[in-house]
Amino acid sequence: MKQSKAVAAGTARLSYADSTVELPVYSGTAGPHVIDIRKLYAETDVFTYDPGFTSTASCESSITFIDGDKGVCLYRGYPVDQLAAQSNFIEVCYLLLYGKLPNQQEMTTFDRSITLHTMVHEQLAAFFRGFRRDAHPMAVMCGVVGALSAFYHDSTDVNDPRQRDIASHRLIAKLPTIAAMAYKYSIGQPFIYPLNSQGYTENFMRMAFAVPAEEYKVNPILAKALDTIFILHADHEQNASTSTVRLAGSSGANPFACIAAGIACLWGPAHGGANEAALKMLEEIGTPDRIPEFIARAKDKDDPFRLMGFGHRVYKNYDPRAKVMQKQARIVLDEVGAHNDPLFQVAMELEKIALKDEYFVEKKLYPNVDFYSGITLRALGFPTSMFTALFALARTVGWIAQWKEMIEDPHQKIGRPRQIYTGEPMRDYVPLAKR
Ligand code: SDX
């Protein structure tokens, strides 16, 4: 079992009414210190209040660290832009799961294990038939990934490290197969089985784009770009969907059901659904001359419109993933001959204007990982409706690494927040005849 690595860093004193409580403060490797309030309610009879958890650390983690002011994102200490430039997604999966870069033997063994889990139970294909062909792929992914728990419910003892490992490998391996099946089902084409001779991302592209009627040759430049995009989306501290997976897992729920919960949360346009929303926004803007109109709407408090792909709870500087995404966008657009894609021109112009606008400067709103991903994924051949499903495919390794860390945390207990109650005071029931 993992021991805490937080270091005592003094105490904080909190006084309220006639009580004063001393609370221990801890520091980590980097980032803000934390005030441990676990005994606060017992000693003062009050709760803290932090809707949206803007000032709350929900757990101790050693997986990913984000420095929002410096625009830094580290996976197990390695900068995400270095991994994007020098590593590959399967190696990053190993890193996130096991905390270190693998040697050749470890890499070969891990890669083989993932490959051998890429097929899904043949019965799983039946679940797709229940959906209409025009069902959103994220609705399909929620349902089918949740259904995986029916296939492994009796072989997932979350307290058995070996079974946790197998569940992790199964999820990392099967998400591309299920995402490709969701895409094929939506366009009425037959499912394509995985091919063990292919690499992880090449296999996914083949399952998504090949047809039985002819040979399919993966474009290595496009496969490398998509593999890099998967690296950028792999994990991101305690974001909404990861926190959902942790909370679901804290009850001891089946890891497949927990990942389905994460997929459901990621779907929201404020979170992983932003890549789909950002492309739709760029299509609505259409041409650079309409940008000022949309910038004005984004600044108008009475208009719910926001610049999709802009802003972030943590990054108050440029999202380092957005920089790499922009580079991948250029590579893919050039490779597919769409370097003059008008939406890319609009995106570049929108970024330039927004970053000079005092509203965005003052509120520290920069492009995030979702701003350029839609343009790139569309150029790779995916429909807009598949963008968030691809995000879920890549984020599964982060979710399951965080789930494993939570289960192995000796301090872990079921998550059960409290509230400030502002409803009716206690009152007696009034029979209908007297109302
Ligand atoms: C992802 O958490 C993660 O790490 C998520 C993620 C990951 O990898 O898991 O990084 C992936 O979800 C990226 C974010 C994708 N979402 C979008 O691009 C949607 C558009 N962005 C916004 O909805 C917003 O920026 C959030 C949701 C991303 C962050 O919201 P916060 O932290 O709650 O910030 P906020 O809503 O309090 O905004 C602060 C201010 C507000 O103005 P005031 O109320 O202070 O006057 O900035 C404004 C907001 O109105 N603002 C925007 C804006 N984002 C924030 N105004 C215009 N356009 C925007 N995009």
Short mmCIF file of C-alpha atoms in Angstrom, two decimals, residues 4-350:
data_model
loop_
_atom_site.label_atom_id
_atom_site.label_comp_id
_atom_site.label_asym_id
_atom_site.label_seq_id
_atom_site.Cartn_x
_atom_site.Cartn_y
_atom_site.Cartn_z
CA SER A 4 1.73 9.48 1.93
CA LYS A 5 4.68 11.53 0.62
CA ALA A 6 3.26 14.86 1.84
CA VAL A 7 5.65 16.70 4.18
CA ALA A 8 4.57 18.61 7.32
CA ALA A 9 4.89 22.33 6.65
CA GLY A 10 3.58 23.97 9.80
CA THR A 11 0.07 24.63 11.03
CA ALA A 12 -2.82 26.96 10.23
CA ARG A 13 -5.00 28.40 12.97
CA LEU A 14 -8.69 28.91 12.34
CA SER A 15 -10.80 30.82 14.83
CA TYR A 16 -14.56 30.93 14.71
CA ALA A 17 -17.10 31.84 17.40
CA ASP A 18 -15.54 30.66 20.67
CA SER A 19 -13.33 27.97 19.15
CA THR A 20 -9.83 28.02 17.64
CA VAL A 21 -8.44 24.98 15.89
CA GLU A 22 -4.89 24.26 14.79
CA LEU A 23 -4.83 22.52 11.41
CA PRO A 24 -1.73 20.80 10.01
CA VAL A 25 -0.31 22.13 6.71
CA TYR A 26 1.46 19.83 4.25
CA SER A 27 3.63 20.48 1.21
CA GLY A 28 4.08 18.27 -1.83
CA THR A 29 6.82 18.09 -4.47
CA ALA A 30 5.43 21.20 -6.18
CA GLY A 31 2.32 23.38 -6.15
CA PRO A 32 0.31 24.96 -3.33
CA HIS A 33 0.59 23.69 0.24
CA VAL A 34 -2.60 22.17 1.70
CA ILE A 35 -4.38 22.77 4.98
CA ASP A 36 -5.63 19.43 6.31
CA ILE A 37 -9.21 20.12 7.45
CA ARG A 38 -10.20 16.50 8.11
CA LYS A 39 -10.77 17.19 11.81
CA LEU A 40 -12.41 20.61 11.29
CA TYR A 41 -16.06 19.51 11.59
CA ALA A 42 -15.36 17.26 14.60
CA GLU A 43 -13.67 20.13 16.45
CA THR A 44 -15.68 23.18 15.33
CA ASP A 45 -19.03 21.83 14.10
CA VAL A 46 -18.65 23.80 10.84
CA PHE A 47 -17.99 22.71 7.24
CA THR A 48 -15.84 24.42 4.62
CA TYR A 49 -17.74 25.57 1.55
CA ASP A 50 -16.16 25.31 -1.92
CA PRO A 51 -18.66 24.57 -4.76
CA GLY A 52 -16.65 23.73 -7.92
CA PHE A 53 -13.67 22.89 -5.66
CA THR A 54 -11.72 25.96 -6.78
CA SER A 55 -9.64 25.89 -3.57
CA THR A 56 -9.86 22.23 -2.62
CA ALA A 57 -7.36 19.38 -2.99
CA SER A 58 -9.47 16.20 -3.08
CA CYS A 59 -6.57 13.74 -2.82
CA GLU A 60 -2.82 13.20 -2.80
CA SER A 61 -1.56 12.19 -6.24
CA SER A 62 1.82 11.62 -7.91
CA ILE A 63 0.56 11.14 -11.46
CA THR A 64 0.16 14.56 -13.13
CA PHE A 65 1.08 18.07 -12.05
CA ILE A 66 -0.11 21.30 -13.69
CA ASP A 67 1.46 24.68 -13.02
CA GLY A 68 -1.32 26.96 -14.29
CA ASP A 69 0.75 30.13 -14.06
CA LYS A 70 3.77 28.74 -15.89
CA GLY A 71 1.70 26.72 -18.38
CA VAL A 72 3.41 23.47 -17.40
CA CYS A 73 1.93 19.95 -17.42
CA LEU A 74 4.01 17.02 -16.09
CA TYR A 75 3.13 13.31 -16.43
CA ARG A 76 5.04 11.59 -13.59
CA GLY A 77 7.46 14.54 -13.72
CA TYR A 78 8.05 14.51 -17.49
CA PRO A 79 6.81 17.63 -19.39
CA VAL A 80 3.94 16.68 -21.71
CA ASP A 81 5.53 18.54 -24.64
CA GLN A 82 8.73 16.47 -24.30
CA LEU A 83 6.67 13.26 -24.22
CA ALA A 84 4.67 14.46 -27.24
CA ALA A 85 7.90 15.08 -29.15
CA GLN A 86 9.91 11.99 -28.11
CA SER A 87 7.60 9.28 -26.75
CA ASN A 88 4.54 7.38 -27.98
CA PHE A 89 1.10 6.80 -26.46
CA ILE A 90 1.65 3.21 -25.29
CA GLU A 91 4.88 4.20 -23.53
CA VAL A 92 3.00 7.12 -21.90
CA CYS A 93 0.31 4.65 -20.78
CA TYR A 94 3.01 2.61 -19.03
CA LEU A 95 4.45 5.78 -17.48
CA LEU A 96 1.09 6.95 -16.13
CA LEU A 97 0.16 3.50 -14.81
CA TYR A 98 3.49 2.49 -13.24
CA GLY A 99 5.23 5.81 -12.55
CA LYS A 100 8.38 5.30 -14.64
CA LEU A 101 9.48 5.02 -18.25
CA PRO A 102 9.72 1.32 -19.20
CA ASN A 103 12.93 -0.43 -20.28
CA GLN A 104 12.76 -2.42 -23.51
CA GLN A 105 11.63 -5.66 -21.81
CA GLU A 106 8.91 -3.87 -19.81
CA MET A 107 7.76 -2.04 -22.94
CA THR A 108 7.54 -5.23 -25.02
CA THR A 109 5.63 -7.10 -22.30
CA PHE A 110 3.21 -4.23 -21.68
CA ASP A 111 2.61 -3.60 -25.39
CA ARG A 112 1.93 -7.32 -25.94
CA SER A 113 -0.51 -7.46 -23.04
CA ILE A 114 -2.46 -4.48 -24.38
CA THR A 115 -2.49 -5.99 -27.88
CA LEU A 116 -3.91 -9.27 -26.58
CA HIS A 117 -6.80 -7.47 -24.87
CA THR A 118 -7.93 -5.38 -27.87
CA MET A 119 -10.75 -7.74 -28.91
CA VAL A 120 -14.11 -7.37 -27.19
CA HIS A 121 -16.51 -10.20 -26.27
CA GLU A 122 -18.56 -11.00 -29.38
CA GLN A 123 -21.77 -10.47 -27.36
CA LEU A 124 -20.77 -6.83 -26.83
CA ALA A 125 -21.50 -6.10 -30.50
CA ALA A 126 -25.17 -6.78 -29.75
CA PHE A 127 -25.34 -3.72 -27.50
CA PHE A 128 -24.75 -1.44 -30.49
CA ARG A 129 -27.84 -2.81 -32.24
CA GLY A 130 -30.06 -1.22 -29.60
CA PHE A 131 -28.96 2.29 -30.60
CA ARG A 132 -30.27 4.26 -33.56
CA ARG A 133 -27.57 4.76 -36.20
CA ASP A 134 -27.64 8.51 -35.51
CA ALA A 135 -27.08 8.10 -31.76
CA HIS A 136 -24.25 10.34 -30.54
CA PRO A 137 -21.08 8.19 -30.22
CA MET A 138 -20.65 9.41 -26.64
CA ALA A 139 -24.08 8.03 -25.74
CA VAL A 140 -22.99 4.73 -27.28
CA MET A 141 -19.65 4.80 -25.45
CA CYS A 142 -21.38 5.44 -22.09
CA GLY A 143 -23.64 2.47 -22.66
CA VAL A 144 -21.19 0.00 -24.13
CA VAL A 145 -18.29 0.73 -21.76
CA GLY A 146 -20.72 0.48 -18.85
CA ALA A 147 -21.85 -2.85 -20.28
CA LEU A 148 -18.25 -4.13 -20.05
CA SER A 149 -18.81 -4.36 -16.29
CA ALA A 150 -21.39 -7.09 -17.01
CA PHE A 151 -18.67 -9.14 -18.69
CA TYR A 152 -16.09 -8.78 -15.93
CA HIS A 153 -18.21 -8.14 -12.88
CA ASP A 154 -17.26 -11.49 -11.34
CA SER A 155 -13.55 -11.11 -12.07
CA THR A 156 -12.83 -7.66 -10.72
CA ASP A 157 -11.85 -7.79 -7.09
CA VAL A 158 -10.66 -4.20 -6.80
CA ASN A 159 -8.57 -5.17 -3.77
CA ASP A 160 -6.52 -7.68 -5.78
CA PRO A 161 -3.54 -5.87 -7.43
CA ARG A 162 -3.36 -8.45 -10.23
CA GLN A 163 -7.04 -8.01 -11.10
CA ARG A 164 -6.68 -4.22 -10.95
CA ASP A 165 -3.82 -4.53 -13.45
CA ILE A 166 -5.83 -6.76 -15.80
CA ALA A 167 -8.83 -4.40 -15.63
CA SER A 168 -6.50 -1.47 -16.46
CA HIS A 169 -4.99 -3.28 -19.45
CA ARG A 170 -8.46 -4.38 -20.66
CA LEU A 171 -9.79 -0.81 -20.57
CA ILE A 172 -6.77 0.76 -22.30
CA ALA A 173 -6.90 -1.97 -24.95
CA LYS A 174 -10.64 -2.08 -25.58
CA LEU A 175 -11.52 1.60 -25.71
CA PRO A 176 -10.10 2.06 -29.24
CA THR A 177 -12.00 -1.03 -30.42
CA ILE A 178 -15.26 0.25 -28.89
CA ALA A 179 -14.72 3.81 -30.18
CA ALA A 180 -14.07 2.48 -33.68
CA MET A 181 -17.18 0.27 -33.42
CA ALA A 182 -19.24 3.30 -32.37
CA TYR A 183 -18.00 5.17 -35.44
CA LYS A 184 -18.58 2.24 -37.81
CA TYR A 185 -22.08 1.71 -36.40
CA SER A 186 -22.92 5.40 -36.95
CA ILE A 187 -22.01 5.20 -40.64
CA GLY A 188 -23.53 1.76 -41.28
CA GLN A 189 -20.24 0.04 -42.04
CA PRO A 190 -19.23 -3.37 -40.63
CA PHE A 191 -17.06 -3.57 -37.52
CA ILE A 192 -13.38 -4.19 -38.26
CA TYR A 193 -11.54 -6.52 -35.88
CA PRO A 194 -8.22 -5.46 -34.33
CA LEU A 195 -5.04 -6.78 -35.95
CA ASN A 196 -2.32 -7.86 -33.50
CA SER A 197 0.42 -6.99 -35.97
CA GLN A 198 -0.51 -3.29 -35.80
CA GLY A 199 0.56 -0.70 -33.23
CA TYR A 200 -2.01 0.79 -30.87
CA THR A 201 -2.92 3.92 -32.84
CA GLU A 202 -2.44 2.33 -36.28
CA ASN A 203 -4.82 -0.44 -35.15
CA PHE A 204 -7.40 2.13 -34.11
CA MET A 205 -7.16 4.00 -37.42
CA ARG A 206 -7.55 0.74 -39.30
CA MET A 207 -10.60 -0.29 -37.24
CA ALA A 208 -12.12 3.16 -37.86
CA PHE A 209 -11.34 3.67 -41.54
CA ALA A 210 -10.74 0.24 -43.16
CA VAL A 211 -13.53 -1.59 -45.03
CA PRO A 212 -13.57 -5.36 -45.77
CA ALA A 213 -13.72 -4.61 -49.48
CA GLU A 214 -10.15 -3.43 -49.80
CA GLU A 215 -6.72 -3.23 -48.17
CA TYR A 216 -6.25 -0.26 -45.82
CA LYS A 217 -2.82 1.36 -45.51
CA VAL A 218 -2.27 3.57 -42.47
CA ASN A 219 -0.61 6.90 -43.28
CA PRO A 220 2.33 6.95 -40.80
CA ILE A 221 2.36 10.76 -40.62
CA LEU A 222 -1.32 10.87 -39.68
CA ALA A 223 -0.93 7.94 -37.27
CA LYS A 224 1.94 9.71 -35.53
CA ALA A 225 -0.11 12.92 -35.27
CA LEU A 226 -3.07 11.05 -33.73
CA ASP A 227 -0.72 9.18 -31.37
CA THR A 228 0.63 12.57 -30.24
CA ILE A 229 -2.91 13.87 -29.75
CA PHE A 230 -3.65 10.85 -27.55
CA ILE A 231 -0.57 11.69 -25.45
CA LEU A 232 -1.81 15.26 -24.93
CA HIS A 233 -5.20 14.02 -23.71
CA ALA A 234 -3.98 11.16 -21.50
CA ASP A 235 -4.32 12.73 -18.05
CA HIS A 236 -4.80 16.08 -16.35
CA GLU A 237 -4.86 16.00 -12.53
CA GLN A 238 -8.28 16.05 -10.81
CA ASN A 239 -10.41 17.43 -13.67
CA ALA A 240 -14.17 16.89 -13.59
CA SER A 241 -14.21 13.47 -15.28
CA THR A 242 -11.24 12.14 -13.31
CA SER A 243 -12.88 13.30 -10.08
CA THR A 244 -16.04 11.49 -11.23
CA VAL A 245 -14.07 8.26 -11.73
CA ARG A 246 -12.43 8.62 -8.32
CA LEU A 247 -15.74 9.30 -6.58
CA ALA A 248 -17.45 6.37 -8.29
CA GLY A 249 -14.46 4.15 -7.49
CA SER A 250 -14.41 5.23 -3.84
CA SER A 251 -17.54 3.11 -3.28
CA GLY A 252 -15.71 0.02 -4.59
CA ALA A 253 -17.67 0.05 -7.86
CA ASN A 254 -16.49 -2.03 -10.81
CA PRO A 255 -13.72 -0.10 -12.67
CA PHE A 256 -15.55 -0.52 -16.00
CA ALA A 257 -18.61 1.21 -14.52
CA CYS A 258 -16.34 3.94 -13.09
CA ILE A 259 -14.82 4.63 -16.52
CA ALA A 260 -18.34 4.79 -17.99
CA ALA A 261 -19.11 7.46 -15.38
CA GLY A 262 -15.99 9.36 -16.46
CA ILE A 263 -17.11 9.18 -20.10
CA ALA A 264 -20.50 10.61 -19.15
CA CYS A 265 -18.88 13.55 -17.35
CA LEU A 266 -16.34 14.20 -20.12
CA TRP A 267 -19.20 14.61 -22.63
CA GLY A 268 -20.20 18.01 -21.23
CA PRO A 269 -19.35 21.03 -23.47
CA ALA A 270 -17.56 22.74 -20.58
CA HIS A 271 -15.17 19.75 -20.43
CA GLY A 272 -14.30 17.18 -23.08
CA GLY A 273 -17.26 18.18 -25.26
CA ALA A 274 -15.49 21.50 -25.92
CA ASN A 275 -13.54 20.12 -28.92
CA GLU A 276 -16.82 19.37 -30.70
CA ALA A 277 -18.28 22.72 -29.55
CA ALA A 278 -15.13 24.62 -30.60
CA LEU A 279 -15.30 23.30 -34.17
CA LYS A 280 -19.03 24.12 -34.37
CA MET A 281 -18.20 27.63 -33.11
CA LEU A 282 -15.50 28.07 -35.79
CA GLU A 283 -17.98 26.86 -38.43
CA GLU A 284 -20.57 29.37 -37.11
CA ILE A 285 -18.00 32.20 -37.26
CA GLY A 286 -17.12 31.02 -40.78
CA THR A 287 -14.86 33.88 -41.86
CA PRO A 288 -12.33 36.11 -40.05
CA ASP A 289 -14.45 39.23 -40.58
CA ARG A 290 -17.12 37.82 -38.21
CA ILE A 291 -14.66 37.29 -35.34
CA PRO A 292 -15.31 40.67 -33.61
CA GLU A 293 -19.05 39.84 -33.38
CA PHE A 294 -18.28 36.60 -31.52
CA ILE A 295 -15.63 38.18 -29.31
CA ALA A 296 -18.25 40.75 -28.28
CA ARG A 297 -20.75 38.00 -27.51
CA ALA A 298 -18.15 36.11 -25.43
CA LYS A 299 -17.64 39.27 -23.35
CA ASP A 300 -21.36 40.03 -22.96
CA LYS A 301 -22.48 38.93 -19.48
CA ASP A 302 -26.05 38.63 -20.71
CA ASP A 303 -25.04 36.27 -23.50
CA PRO A 304 -24.36 32.66 -22.42
CA PHE A 305 -22.01 32.29 -25.42
CA ARG A 306 -18.41 31.51 -24.51
CA LEU A 307 -15.41 31.06 -26.78
CA MET A 308 -15.23 27.26 -26.84
CA GLY A 309 -11.67 25.99 -26.57
CA PHE A 310 -10.70 29.05 -24.52
CA GLY A 311 -10.13 29.37 -20.78
CA HIS A 312 -9.28 26.83 -18.11
CA ARG A 313 -9.82 26.38 -14.38
CA VAL A 314 -6.10 25.85 -13.79
CA TYR A 315 -4.17 27.31 -16.72
CA LYS A 316 -3.89 31.07 -16.34
CA ASN A 317 -1.21 30.97 -18.99
CA TYR A 318 -1.08 29.18 -22.32
CA ASP A 319 -2.13 25.49 -22.12
CA PRO A 320 1.10 23.72 -23.18
CA ARG A 321 -1.02 21.08 -24.92
CA ALA A 322 -2.63 23.74 -27.15
CA LYS A 323 0.80 24.69 -28.52
CA VAL A 324 1.52 21.07 -29.48
CA MET A 325 -2.02 20.68 -30.84
CA GLN A 326 -1.52 23.70 -33.09
CA LYS A 327 1.67 22.09 -34.46
CA GLN A 328 -0.13 18.79 -35.07
CA ALA A 329 -2.91 20.70 -36.83
CA ARG A 330 -0.40 22.13 -39.31
CA ILE A 331 1.24 18.72 -39.89
CA VAL A 332 -2.09 17.01 -40.55
CA LEU A 333 -3.56 19.81 -42.68
CA ASP A 334 -0.39 19.87 -44.83
CA GLU A 335 -0.38 16.06 -45.14
CA VAL A 336 -4.02 15.92 -46.27
CA GLY A 337 -3.59 18.95 -48.52
CA ALA A 338 -5.87 21.23 -46.47
CA HIS A 339 -3.24 23.76 -45.37
CA ASN A 340 -5.64 26.49 -46.50
CA ASP A 341 -8.48 25.14 -44.37
CA PRO A 342 -10.53 28.32 -43.78
CA LEU A 343 -11.43 27.17 -40.26
CA PHE A 344 -7.74 26.95 -39.38
CA GLN A 345 -7.30 30.50 -40.64
CA VAL A 346 -10.30 31.59 -38.53
CA ALA A 347 -8.87 29.80 -35.47
CA MET A 348 -5.44 31.40 -35.87
CA GLU A 349 -7.01 34.86 -36.36
CA LEU A 350 -9.42 34.35 -33.44
#
